[in-house]
Amino acid sequence: MNNLTSKTFNIEKLHTNHINQLITLSKAVGWDYDHDEISTIMKTGTIVGCKDSSQTIIASAAIISYGDGSLTSIGMVIVHPQYRGFGLGRRVTDACLHLNKESCPTMLIATEEGKPLYQKMGFKEVGQVRKYTANQVMHKSNIVHNATLIRGIDENDFATIVEIDACAFGAKRSTFLTERLNQSVIGLVSLNKDRQITGYGMVIETPANLIIGPIVSSTAEEAIMLINKLVENRNGPVRIDMPQYNQLVNDHLLLIGFSEVAQPPIMMLHSDGLPQRNGNLYAVAAQIFG
């Protein structure tokens, strides 16, 4: 039994030399954060951690600021199972909030277990994310796909991607998109008949699966085209998290082998709802990034 009290631990900002410990902490709760994902989080935001007397990280949380600081996202709230019940989840989350601008709208995508804590801290549920996974994607030959409208991202596309992402997400996130593109194994843009960029999609590889997202698209049909292209050569587990329900995309995911496995709540602090969005965000990058 641990003899931990509020006086026997410190919370501090973590750095790249802590990444291996954070991976170990993640595995302790069954999550699959890897070196590349944690590195991206550190480059786009701040991770704080709580250490025990042996300097082992036993709890963590991260905060990412977007645009001019008008919106932040909190995630990676992890408490080692042996240290639950000491209030460490609240402590690391509070530490992140103290890095925030006063009364800045802050979002997080909670676990059901964490939801009561965030409600006590003043967060309100404003929506849900739909989490889908597939052990193996089935490639349907009868799905219409015009390959000429999809191509790989090149450096000249980036400014447009940032702009259409800002309208879909509700805040500009140039730094995050730069790091996510560097991390991605595939990045695609979709084009209209005038060859103007109307959407984009990325995927990253983790030890557990391929994660699709973000996906921004002007229509559900276009989002499906991006999903098809992003997974067309994939063998193995795949995951996608949708921040809004769309019947057409939902039905397509079920058709190609996905199952809906969870609906984690989207929660906000200092706001009664998400920032204004145009409805074009079809997949989040990961729950930590909002």
Short mmCIF file of C-alpha atoms in Angstrom, two decimals:
data_model
loop_
_atom_site.label_atom_id
_atom_site.label_comp_id
_atom_site.label_asym_id
_atom_site.label_seq_id
_atom_site.Cartn_x
_atom_site.Cartn_y
_atom_site.Cartn_z
CA MET A 1 0.00 0.00 0.00
CA ASN A 2 1.37 3.44 -0.90
CA ASN A 3 1.92 6.06 1.78
CA LEU A 4 1.31 8.90 -0.66
CA THR A 5 -0.09 12.17 0.71
CA SER A 6 -0.53 15.60 -0.85
CA LYS A 7 2.81 16.62 0.65
CA THR A 8 4.89 13.80 -0.82
CA PHE A 9 4.71 14.54 -4.55
CA ASN A 10 5.53 17.36 -6.93
CA ILE A 11 3.98 18.33 -10.23
CA GLU A 12 6.31 19.65 -12.91
CA LYS A 13 6.59 20.25 -16.62
CA LEU A 14 7.91 17.19 -18.45
CA HIS A 15 10.47 17.08 -21.27
CA THR A 16 11.73 14.70 -23.94
CA ASN A 17 13.85 12.79 -21.42
CA HIS A 18 10.59 11.74 -19.76
CA ILE A 19 9.05 10.17 -22.87
CA ASN A 20 9.98 6.58 -22.02
CA GLN A 21 8.43 6.93 -18.57
CA LEU A 22 5.26 8.37 -20.11
CA ILE A 23 5.05 5.40 -22.48
CA THR A 24 5.32 3.08 -19.47
CA LEU A 25 2.60 5.03 -17.64
CA SER A 26 0.37 4.84 -20.72
CA LYS A 27 0.81 1.06 -20.94
CA ALA A 28 -0.13 0.73 -17.26
CA VAL A 29 -3.69 1.89 -18.10
CA GLY A 30 -3.91 0.05 -21.42
CA TRP A 31 -3.31 3.07 -23.67
CA ASP A 32 -0.95 3.09 -26.63
CA TYR A 33 0.94 6.40 -26.58
CA ASP A 34 4.28 5.95 -28.34
CA HIS A 35 7.40 8.06 -28.73
CA ASP A 36 6.22 9.89 -31.87
CA GLU A 37 2.81 10.77 -30.44
CA ILE A 38 4.21 12.08 -27.16
CA SER A 39 6.85 14.03 -29.06
CA THR A 40 4.13 15.67 -31.16
CA ILE A 41 2.21 16.58 -28.00
CA MET A 42 5.32 18.16 -26.47
CA LYS A 43 6.03 20.16 -29.63
CA THR A 44 2.48 21.52 -29.77
CA GLY A 45 1.67 21.85 -26.08
CA THR A 46 2.80 21.15 -22.52
CA ILE A 47 2.77 17.89 -20.56
CA VAL A 48 2.86 18.01 -16.77
CA GLY A 49 3.57 15.06 -14.54
CA CYS A 50 3.50 13.95 -10.94
CA LYS A 51 6.42 11.93 -9.59
CA ASP A 52 6.69 9.72 -6.55
CA SER A 53 9.64 9.73 -4.13
CA SER A 54 11.69 7.59 -6.54
CA GLN A 55 11.16 10.15 -9.34
CA THR A 56 8.88 7.77 -11.24
CA ILE A 57 6.06 9.49 -13.13
CA ILE A 58 2.76 8.29 -11.68
CA ALA A 59 0.33 10.77 -13.27
CA SER A 60 0.24 13.07 -16.29
CA ALA A 61 -1.88 15.56 -18.19
CA ALA A 62 -1.31 17.74 -21.25
CA ILE A 63 -2.67 21.03 -22.55
CA ILE A 64 -2.53 22.35 -26.10
CA SER A 65 -3.32 25.93 -27.09
CA TYR A 66 -4.69 26.79 -30.53
CA GLY A 67 -4.76 29.98 -32.53
CA ASP A 68 -4.08 33.03 -30.40
CA GLY A 69 -4.88 31.11 -27.25
CA SER A 70 -8.64 31.42 -27.73
CA LEU A 71 -9.14 27.66 -27.36
CA THR A 72 -7.25 24.96 -25.49
CA SER A 73 -7.55 21.20 -25.31
CA ILE A 74 -6.65 18.97 -22.38
CA GLY A 75 -5.84 15.29 -22.65
CA MET A 76 -3.42 12.52 -21.71
CA VAL A 77 -4.85 12.57 -18.18
CA ILE A 78 -3.40 9.35 -16.79
CA VAL A 79 -3.04 8.13 -13.22
CA HIS A 80 -1.17 4.91 -12.52
CA PRO A 81 -3.63 2.30 -11.18
CA GLN A 82 -1.62 1.91 -7.97
CA TYR A 83 -2.04 5.61 -7.19
CA ARG A 84 -5.72 6.15 -7.87
CA GLY A 85 -7.82 7.67 -5.10
CA PHE A 86 -5.29 10.32 -4.10
CA GLY A 87 -6.72 13.12 -6.23
CA LEU A 88 -3.82 13.12 -8.68
CA GLY A 89 -6.07 13.33 -11.74
CA ARG A 90 -7.48 16.60 -10.49
CA ARG A 91 -4.06 17.90 -9.50
CA VAL A 92 -2.47 17.40 -12.91
CA THR A 93 -5.58 18.74 -14.69
CA ASP A 94 -5.56 21.82 -12.45
CA ALA A 95 -1.86 22.29 -13.22
CA CYS A 96 -2.71 22.40 -16.92
CA LEU A 97 -5.54 24.86 -16.37
CA HIS A 98 -3.18 27.16 -14.47
CA LEU A 99 -1.09 27.39 -17.67
CA ASN A 100 -4.18 28.67 -19.48
CA LYS A 101 -5.40 32.18 -20.12
CA GLU A 102 -8.01 33.15 -17.55
CA SER A 103 -11.49 31.97 -18.59
CA CYS A 104 -10.17 30.58 -21.88
CA PRO A 105 -12.62 28.03 -23.38
CA THR A 106 -11.10 24.60 -22.73
CA MET A 107 -12.23 21.31 -24.21
CA LEU A 108 -11.49 17.71 -23.41
CA ILE A 109 -12.75 14.34 -24.55
CA ALA A 110 -13.31 12.38 -21.37
CA THR A 111 -13.45 8.75 -20.45
CA GLU A 112 -16.66 7.71 -18.74
CA GLU A 113 -14.60 7.06 -15.60
CA GLY A 114 -13.16 10.57 -15.71
CA LYS A 115 -16.42 12.37 -16.49
CA PRO A 116 -17.55 12.84 -12.83
CA LEU A 117 -14.21 14.45 -11.95
CA TYR A 118 -14.44 16.94 -14.80
CA GLN A 119 -18.04 17.76 -13.91
CA LYS A 120 -16.91 18.62 -10.39
CA MET A 121 -14.28 20.93 -11.94
CA GLY A 122 -16.96 22.79 -13.89
CA PHE A 123 -16.77 21.06 -17.28
CA LYS A 124 -20.06 20.54 -19.11
CA GLU A 125 -20.85 17.82 -21.63
CA VAL A 126 -21.53 19.39 -25.04
CA GLY A 127 -21.39 16.39 -27.37
CA GLN A 128 -19.93 12.98 -28.01
CA VAL A 129 -17.21 11.42 -30.11
CA ARG A 130 -17.98 8.15 -31.86
CA LYS A 131 -15.04 5.78 -31.73
CA TYR A 132 -14.86 3.09 -34.43
CA THR A 133 -12.32 0.28 -34.76
CA ALA A 134 -11.71 -2.49 -37.28
CA ASN A 135 -9.43 -5.49 -36.96
CA GLN A 136 -9.25 -5.62 -40.74
CA VAL A 137 -10.73 -3.22 -43.30
CA MET A 138 -12.65 -4.86 -46.11
CA HIS A 139 -12.00 -3.19 -49.45
CA LYS A 140 -15.27 -3.08 -51.36
CA SER A 141 -14.83 -3.06 -55.15
CA ASN A 142 -18.32 -1.63 -55.67
CA ILE A 143 -17.50 1.64 -53.89
CA VAL A 144 -17.28 4.50 -56.36
CA HIS A 145 -13.93 6.23 -56.13
CA ASN A 146 -12.58 8.83 -58.53
CA ALA A 147 -8.87 8.61 -57.87
CA THR A 148 -8.14 11.73 -59.95
CA LEU A 149 -9.75 13.83 -57.21
CA ILE A 150 -7.40 12.57 -54.49
CA ARG A 151 -3.65 13.13 -54.33
CA GLY A 152 -0.85 13.35 -51.81
CA ILE A 153 -0.21 16.52 -49.83
CA ASP A 154 2.65 18.69 -51.02
CA GLU A 155 4.22 21.72 -49.37
CA ASN A 156 2.23 24.17 -51.46
CA ASP A 157 -1.01 22.79 -49.98
CA PHE A 158 -0.26 23.63 -46.38
CA ALA A 159 -1.67 27.16 -46.17
CA THR A 160 -4.96 26.03 -47.65
CA ILE A 161 -5.10 23.03 -45.31
CA VAL A 162 -4.64 25.32 -42.30
CA GLU A 163 -7.48 27.57 -43.47
CA ILE A 164 -10.03 24.85 -44.17
CA ASP A 165 -9.06 23.10 -40.93
CA ALA A 166 -9.65 26.32 -38.94
CA CYS A 167 -13.19 26.62 -40.32
CA ALA A 168 -13.91 22.97 -39.52
CA PHE A 169 -12.25 22.84 -36.08
CA GLY A 170 -13.09 26.32 -34.83
CA ALA A 171 -9.52 27.59 -34.25
CA LYS A 172 -6.34 27.87 -36.26
CA ARG A 173 -3.80 25.18 -35.41
CA SER A 174 -0.82 25.64 -37.72
CA THR A 175 1.79 24.25 -35.35
CA PHE A 176 -0.18 21.11 -34.66
CA LEU A 177 -0.85 20.46 -38.35
CA THR A 178 2.84 20.92 -39.16
CA GLU A 179 3.84 18.33 -36.57
CA ARG A 180 1.01 15.96 -37.45
CA LEU A 181 1.90 16.02 -41.12
CA ASN A 182 5.53 15.25 -40.23
CA GLN A 183 4.30 12.32 -38.11
CA SER A 184 1.79 10.96 -40.61
CA VAL A 185 2.46 7.95 -42.81
CA ILE A 186 -0.07 9.15 -45.39
CA GLY A 187 -1.42 12.63 -46.08
CA LEU A 188 -3.96 13.33 -48.81
CA VAL A 189 -5.97 16.23 -50.20
CA SER A 190 -9.27 16.09 -52.07
CA LEU A 191 -9.95 18.40 -54.99
CA ASN A 192 -13.04 19.75 -56.71
CA LYS A 193 -13.48 19.86 -60.49
CA ASP A 194 -11.47 23.11 -60.62
CA ARG A 195 -8.62 21.38 -58.76
CA GLN A 196 -9.16 23.48 -55.66
CA ILE A 197 -8.49 21.81 -52.31
CA THR A 198 -11.74 21.08 -50.49
CA GLY A 199 -10.56 18.56 -47.92
CA TYR A 200 -7.65 16.64 -46.47
CA GLY A 201 -6.89 13.54 -44.41
CA MET A 202 -3.96 12.07 -42.52
CA VAL A 203 -3.13 8.80 -40.81
CA ILE A 204 -0.50 7.89 -38.23
CA GLU A 205 0.83 4.50 -37.18
CA THR A 206 0.94 3.48 -33.52
CA PRO A 207 2.03 0.16 -32.00
CA ALA A 208 -1.65 -0.79 -31.64
CA ASN A 209 -3.21 0.39 -34.89
CA LEU A 210 -3.46 2.87 -37.73
CA ILE A 211 -5.30 6.03 -36.64
CA ILE A 212 -7.25 7.93 -39.28
CA GLY A 213 -7.51 11.66 -38.66
CA PRO A 214 -7.89 14.47 -38.85
CA ILE A 215 -10.26 14.39 -41.80
CA VAL A 216 -11.80 17.63 -43.06
CA SER A 217 -14.10 17.42 -46.04
CA SER A 218 -16.74 19.53 -47.77
CA THR A 219 -19.15 16.56 -48.06
CA ALA A 220 -19.72 13.15 -46.51
CA GLU A 221 -19.11 11.52 -49.90
CA GLU A 222 -15.73 13.21 -50.14
CA ALA A 223 -14.89 12.11 -46.57
CA ILE A 224 -15.65 8.52 -47.59
CA MET A 225 -13.34 8.85 -50.60
CA LEU A 226 -10.54 10.05 -48.32
CA ILE A 227 -11.14 7.20 -45.85
CA ASN A 228 -11.10 4.63 -48.66
CA LYS A 229 -7.84 5.95 -50.06
CA LEU A 230 -6.18 6.25 -46.66
CA VAL A 231 -6.83 2.58 -45.80
CA GLU A 232 -6.73 0.95 -49.23
CA ASN A 233 -3.40 -0.83 -48.64
CA ARG A 234 -3.87 -1.39 -44.92
CA ASN A 235 -3.69 -4.82 -43.31
CA GLY A 236 -4.36 -4.85 -39.60
CA PRO A 237 -6.23 -2.82 -36.97
CA VAL A 238 -7.56 0.67 -37.77
CA ARG A 239 -9.26 3.33 -35.65
CA ILE A 240 -11.23 6.48 -36.44
CA ASP A 241 -12.94 8.91 -34.03
CA MET A 242 -15.80 11.02 -35.43
CA PRO A 243 -16.77 14.22 -33.54
CA GLN A 244 -20.23 14.32 -35.13
CA TYR A 245 -22.65 11.68 -36.32
CA ASN A 246 -23.14 11.32 -40.07
CA GLN A 247 -25.41 8.53 -41.29
CA LEU A 248 -23.66 8.10 -44.65
CA VAL A 249 -20.16 7.86 -43.16
CA ASN A 250 -21.39 5.68 -40.29
CA ASP A 251 -23.00 3.21 -42.71
CA HIS A 252 -19.88 3.12 -44.85
CA LEU A 253 -17.62 2.41 -41.88
CA LEU A 254 -19.86 -0.48 -40.83
CA LEU A 255 -19.86 -1.76 -44.42
CA ILE A 256 -16.07 -1.99 -44.60
CA GLY A 257 -15.62 -3.72 -41.27
CA PHE A 258 -15.66 -1.10 -38.53
CA SER A 259 -17.66 -1.37 -35.31
CA GLU A 260 -18.63 1.48 -33.03
CA VAL A 261 -17.00 0.72 -29.68
CA ALA A 262 -17.50 3.84 -27.55
CA GLN A 263 -19.05 7.29 -27.35
CA PRO A 264 -16.78 9.33 -25.06
CA PRO A 265 -18.21 12.70 -24.00
CA ILE A 266 -16.90 16.02 -25.30
CA MET A 267 -16.71 18.49 -22.39
CA MET A 268 -16.11 22.24 -22.20
CA LEU A 269 -15.01 24.65 -19.47
CA HIS A 270 -15.74 28.41 -19.71
CA SER A 271 -18.10 27.81 -22.62
CA ASP A 272 -21.55 26.33 -23.14
CA GLY A 273 -20.54 24.72 -26.43
CA LEU A 274 -17.81 23.97 -28.91
CA PRO A 275 -16.36 26.82 -30.96
CA GLN A 276 -18.22 27.65 -34.15
CA ARG A 277 -17.62 24.93 -36.73
CA ASN A 278 -18.82 24.51 -40.30
CA GLY A 279 -19.62 20.79 -40.00
CA ASN A 280 -16.69 19.64 -42.14
CA LEU A 281 -14.67 17.90 -39.42
CA TYR A 282 -15.27 14.17 -39.96
CA ALA A 283 -12.47 12.72 -37.81
CA VAL A 284 -10.31 14.04 -34.99
CA ALA A 285 -6.57 13.43 -35.02
CA ALA A 286 -6.77 11.91 -31.54
CA GLN A 287 -8.87 12.69 -28.53
CA ILE A 288 -6.10 14.74 -26.90
CA PHE A 289 -6.09 17.18 -29.80
CA GLY A 290 -9.85 17.81 -29.71
#
